XYZ file of C-alpha atoms in Angstrom:
335
model
C 58.787 90.929 -36.117
C 61.691 93.236 -35.872
C 63.230 94.990 -38.233
C 65.937 93.133 -37.774
C 64.457 89.813 -37.580
C 62.097 87.797 -35.496
C 62.238 87.549 -31.316
C 60.939 84.385 -30.512
C 60.158 82.971 -27.740
C 59.679 80.223 -25.516
C 59.818 77.410 -22.743
C 62.871 75.777 -22.057
C 63.456 71.423 -20.251
C 63.417 72.841 -16.581
C 59.758 74.994 -16.453
C 61.902 78.806 -17.134
C 60.154 81.242 -20.559
C 62.743 82.296 -22.510
C 62.968 84.570 -25.447
C 64.974 85.411 -28.304
C 66.056 88.429 -32.060
C 66.354 85.397 -34.152
C 67.808 86.691 -38.101
C 65.893 86.618 -40.636
C 68.174 84.145 -42.230
C 67.724 82.096 -38.729
C 64.057 81.347 -39.099
C 63.474 78.381 -40.417
C 66.220 77.338 -38.510
C 64.207 78.541 -35.438
C 61.342 76.803 -36.575
C 62.403 73.357 -37.856
C 64.308 73.302 -34.163
C 60.857 73.897 -32.205
C 58.743 71.230 -33.994
C 61.498 69.246 -33.476
C 60.937 69.606 -29.501
C 57.628 69.126 -29.555
C 57.607 66.067 -31.728
C 60.196 65.125 -28.791
C 58.111 65.055 -26.597
C 55.137 63.599 -28.101
C 57.726 60.912 -28.062
C 58.471 60.946 -24.965
C 54.800 60.837 -23.576
C 54.453 58.463 -26.293
C 56.529 55.809 -24.721
C 55.811 56.015 -21.437
C 52.058 55.604 -22.111
C 50.163 52.135 -22.579
C 49.850 50.786 -26.215
C 46.424 51.023 -27.192
C 45.822 47.616 -26.098
C 47.286 47.627 -22.947
C 45.268 50.492 -22.257
C 41.739 48.462 -23.090
C 43.085 46.197 -20.567
C 43.457 48.413 -17.708
C 40.284 49.847 -18.788
C 39.120 45.878 -18.004
C 40.303 45.442 -15.077
C 38.772 48.825 -13.339
C 35.107 47.814 -14.710
C 35.614 44.250 -13.013
C 37.335 46.132 -9.393
C 33.707 48.157 -9.617
C 31.738 45.670 -10.655
C 33.242 42.819 -7.523
C 33.271 45.443 -5.236
C 29.250 46.852 -5.592
C 29.298 42.532 -5.867
C 30.486 43.272 -1.851
C 28.507 45.967 -0.813
C 26.013 44.392 -2.177
C 26.331 40.892 -0.165
C 27.092 43.167 2.912
C 23.629 43.977 2.867
C 22.376 40.814 1.841
C 24.204 39.542 5.530
C 22.349 42.438 8.078
C 18.767 42.689 8.631
C 18.705 46.685 7.721
C 15.348 46.289 9.916
C 15.871 44.094 13.163
C 14.124 44.705 16.243
C 11.640 47.296 14.189
C 8.697 46.646 15.335
C 6.963 48.611 12.137
C 8.779 46.331 10.339
C 7.266 43.112 11.370
C 3.633 44.269 10.727
C 5.119 45.304 6.650
C 6.693 41.913 6.321
C 3.506 39.920 8.332
C 1.107 41.677 5.800
C 3.527 40.320 3.113
C 4.281 36.752 4.771
C 0.329 36.610 4.327
C 0.801 37.356 0.469
C 3.667 35.397 -0.511
C 4.032 32.568 2.238
C 1.095 32.338 4.224
C -0.147 29.581 1.633
C 2.338 27.091 1.915
C 3.868 28.227 6.434
C 0.320 28.846 6.909
C -1.069 32.455 8.370
C 1.139 31.831 11.385
C 4.140 30.905 9.640
C 3.301 27.965 12.234
C 3.630 25.199 9.295
C 1.113 24.243 6.919
C 0.336 20.934 4.723
C 3.406 22.237 1.842
C 5.672 24.060 4.266
C 7.723 24.088 7.400
C 7.224 25.508 10.867
C 9.281 29.006 10.782
C 8.704 30.078 14.548
C 11.144 27.688 15.531
C 14.445 29.161 15.639
C 16.494 25.767 14.112
C 15.864 25.964 10.735
C 16.430 22.647 8.070
C 18.478 25.064 6.021
C 19.807 27.469 7.748
C 19.144 30.210 10.733
C 21.104 33.841 10.645
C 19.313 36.364 8.758
C 21.899 36.077 6.274
C 20.727 32.596 5.137
C 16.880 33.118 5.321
C 17.328 35.813 3.127
C 18.941 33.434 0.534
C 16.453 31.040 1.717
C 13.515 33.216 0.246
C 15.691 35.562 -2.816
C 17.068 32.659 -4.850
C 14.484 29.089 -3.089
C 15.666 26.247 -1.479
C 16.843 23.900 -4.247
C 15.436 19.569 -4.035
C 12.236 21.450 -2.119
C 8.935 22.753 -2.600
C 10.131 26.404 -1.786
C 11.111 28.311 -4.954
C 12.504 32.122 -6.077
C 10.670 35.548 -4.605
C 10.577 36.696 -7.952
C 8.229 36.674 -10.845
C 6.519 33.259 -11.207
C 8.307 32.156 -7.585
C 6.655 33.201 -4.736
C 3.448 35.214 -4.929
C 4.136 38.311 -6.561
C 7.408 38.561 -6.307
C 9.809 40.285 -3.321
C 12.205 42.844 -3.817
C 15.087 42.838 -1.074
C 13.085 45.620 1.599
C 10.189 43.275 1.555
C 11.719 39.538 1.996
C 13.305 41.158 5.083
C 10.916 42.705 6.503
C 9.284 39.492 5.917
C 12.555 37.922 7.950
C 10.977 40.918 11.004
C 8.017 39.481 10.696
C 9.364 35.618 11.644
C 12.136 37.361 14.298
C 9.132 38.467 15.808
C 7.208 35.145 16.030
C 10.075 32.739 16.892
C 9.926 30.492 19.903
C 12.832 29.726 21.602
C 11.662 26.981 23.668
C 13.801 24.260 23.884
C 13.861 20.627 23.914
C 14.177 20.298 27.279
C 11.636 22.445 28.277
C 9.206 20.936 26.309
C 10.091 17.096 28.058
C 11.829 14.072 29.064
C 14.352 13.807 26.033
C 15.330 10.505 26.954
C 12.832 8.887 27.989
C 10.928 10.265 24.541
C 13.926 8.123 23.345
C 12.858 5.019 24.866
C 9.345 5.379 24.672
C 10.004 5.634 20.143
C 12.577 2.822 20.164
C 10.945 0.927 22.868
C 6.874 1.036 24.242
C 5.180 3.275 21.882
C 6.237 1.619 18.842
C 6.802 4.108 17.084
C 10.812 2.768 15.503
C 8.720 -0.046 13.777
C 7.436 2.060 11.099
C 9.421 5.359 11.251
C 13.457 5.908 10.827
C 15.352 8.766 12.371
C 18.275 9.415 12.247
C 19.508 6.536 9.782
C 17.485 4.096 12.634
C 13.758 2.759 11.931
C 11.712 1.423 9.738
C 10.623 2.594 6.049
C 6.738 2.022 6.081
C 6.182 6.094 7.363
C 7.966 8.948 6.704
C 12.230 9.869 8.467
C 11.060 11.401 11.299
C 14.819 13.343 11.441
C 14.132 16.464 11.129
C 10.346 16.412 11.618
C 10.431 18.099 15.023
C 11.866 21.121 14.078
C 10.157 21.119 10.408
C 7.182 21.025 12.302
C 5.023 22.307 15.241
C 4.940 21.344 18.496
C 0.983 21.159 17.851
C 1.466 19.613 14.277
C 3.068 16.715 15.663
C 0.629 16.671 18.874
C -1.876 16.071 16.174
C -0.196 13.463 14.555
C -0.148 11.389 17.078
C -3.238 11.790 17.970
C -5.041 11.475 15.078
C -3.042 10.727 12.489
C -5.700 10.117 9.984
C -7.228 13.384 9.810
C -4.457 15.945 7.751
C -5.026 11.800 4.830
C -8.563 12.769 4.605
C -8.577 16.533 4.119
C -6.544 16.254 1.034
C -3.180 18.113 2.342
C 0.126 15.753 0.287
C 3.432 16.980 1.212
C 5.799 18.237 -1.243
C 8.593 18.879 1.100
C 11.786 16.377 0.682
C 10.751 15.430 4.376
C 7.742 13.963 3.033
C 7.398 12.680 -0.484
C 3.916 11.593 -0.770
C 0.849 11.109 1.340
C 1.108 7.830 2.468
C -1.988 6.538 0.638
C -2.732 3.122 2.805
C -3.631 0.041 -0.144
C -4.979 -2.488 0.255
C -5.064 -5.868 -2.615
C -5.689 -9.227 -3.713
C -4.123 -10.846 -6.017
C -5.456 -13.629 -8.606
C -3.783 -16.263 -6.302
C -6.214 -14.802 -2.831
C -3.625 -13.536 -1.629
C -4.421 -10.198 0.517
C -1.582 -6.960 1.446
C -1.560 -4.357 3.418
C 0.833 -0.358 2.897
C 1.563 1.555 1.304
C 1.505 3.608 -2.024
C 4.415 4.258 -3.959
C 4.012 5.141 -7.308
C 0.530 4.341 -9.600
C -1.570 5.017 -12.685
C -3.406 4.150 -15.081
C -2.017 0.434 -14.934
C 0.146 -0.434 -11.691
C 0.645 0.559 -8.689
C 3.808 -0.207 -6.405
C 3.492 -0.580 -2.805
C 4.975 -1.014 0.249
C 3.388 -4.095 2.460
C 3.199 -3.890 6.544
C 6.663 -6.126 6.483
C 8.230 -3.436 4.326
C 8.514 -5.947 1.437
C 8.434 -3.975 -2.345
C 5.426 -4.721 -4.616
C 4.768 -4.466 -8.475
C 0.967 -5.165 -9.571
C -0.883 -4.637 -12.434
C -4.043 -3.164 -12.083
C -5.923 -5.187 -14.818
C -4.940 -8.484 -12.902
C -5.689 -7.935 -9.078
C -8.868 -9.844 -7.315
C -9.041 -6.514 -6.006
C -7.518 -2.954 -5.248
C -8.346 -0.736 -2.772
C -7.224 2.863 -1.569
C -7.624 4.358 1.596
C -7.257 7.788 3.597
C -7.113 6.581 6.848
C -3.845 6.272 8.230
C -2.058 3.176 8.985
C -0.883 4.522 12.136
C -2.491 4.419 14.883
C -4.473 6.600 16.893
C -2.403 7.877 20.197
C -5.873 8.953 23.030
C -4.573 9.825 26.379
C -5.249 5.955 27.272
C -2.584 4.857 25.025
C -0.407 7.830 25.233
C -0.357 10.316 28.580
C -0.062 13.564 27.845
C 3.582 13.531 29.810
C 4.825 10.535 27.823
C 3.241 12.592 24.813
C 5.073 15.485 25.892
C 8.447 13.411 26.128
C 8.043 11.674 22.883
C 7.529 14.717 21.313
C 10.733 15.484 22.761
C 12.861 13.248 21.688
C 12.120 14.290 18.365
C 13.013 17.935 18.219
C 16.376 17.262 20.114
C 16.654 15.009 17.181
C 16.259 17.224 14.048
C 18.423 19.498 15.931
C 21.481 17.592 16.818
C 20.786 16.519 12.979
C 20.764 19.955 12.018
C 17.344 20.088 10.214
C 15.075 22.501 10.218
């Protein structure tokens, strides 16, 4: 402050600095002007700034967008195998497969008592890397396939370990088509004609109900499995291997009953408990019995299906019949 007054400085609206000597009587007025300018600028900022509620909403939208972007990146990562074609990773995948998947799908991924053959290029629940990842990671509802989490597949697998397994499966896949296996048209003739398969089995809605529906069997089971099932159909029943997958919901145990009036019936067990049994006889008639009222009741693990030896079904006909099952599965989109 000078003897005559005080020097007041400031910045105008254009951003230029200014100073001025103010007389003692004018100092209070200058302070008032400065305070008014600050208050005016504060009010202007508040006017153009969002209200607290709006700021919260904007922040929430930003968080949602960031989460959406992160999810999109995760989904994108799940659609493409980062290890595709890497032989070293495939070996790691084989180890993971043996540890977590072989119990159901067999050591070589060629199918087991519970799981389908995964060496087939055509799979019932999707063939792309993304679909395979989803099936392993999340499981497949309606089937025996659990999610790859703790308490699900083995001890659980990380995303990277799932991709390792997929890399291994791609390395063992077989690209053979039905046409390379045999004559599909002749196989169809055998199925619906001379071989008599249609009597007990259904394919794509046409056929009998006494045996398993074979619409997707050609893609869910290996050629070796199908060959054995035709040549020695009782083998797996005798070993006690169940088929809990949707395509094979029961073991088709053979049952023979004699009713109280002496009627003898033979067929397959549908449902059973300690006191009752439901069965489908060889004429596809459904029966329900109280066991205590039957004269006799006997179950056996000998299949009702006849064994097709080389005399009954020569090798060429066998290949043609299997080719038909493979083609039927491919048309139906089956694994």
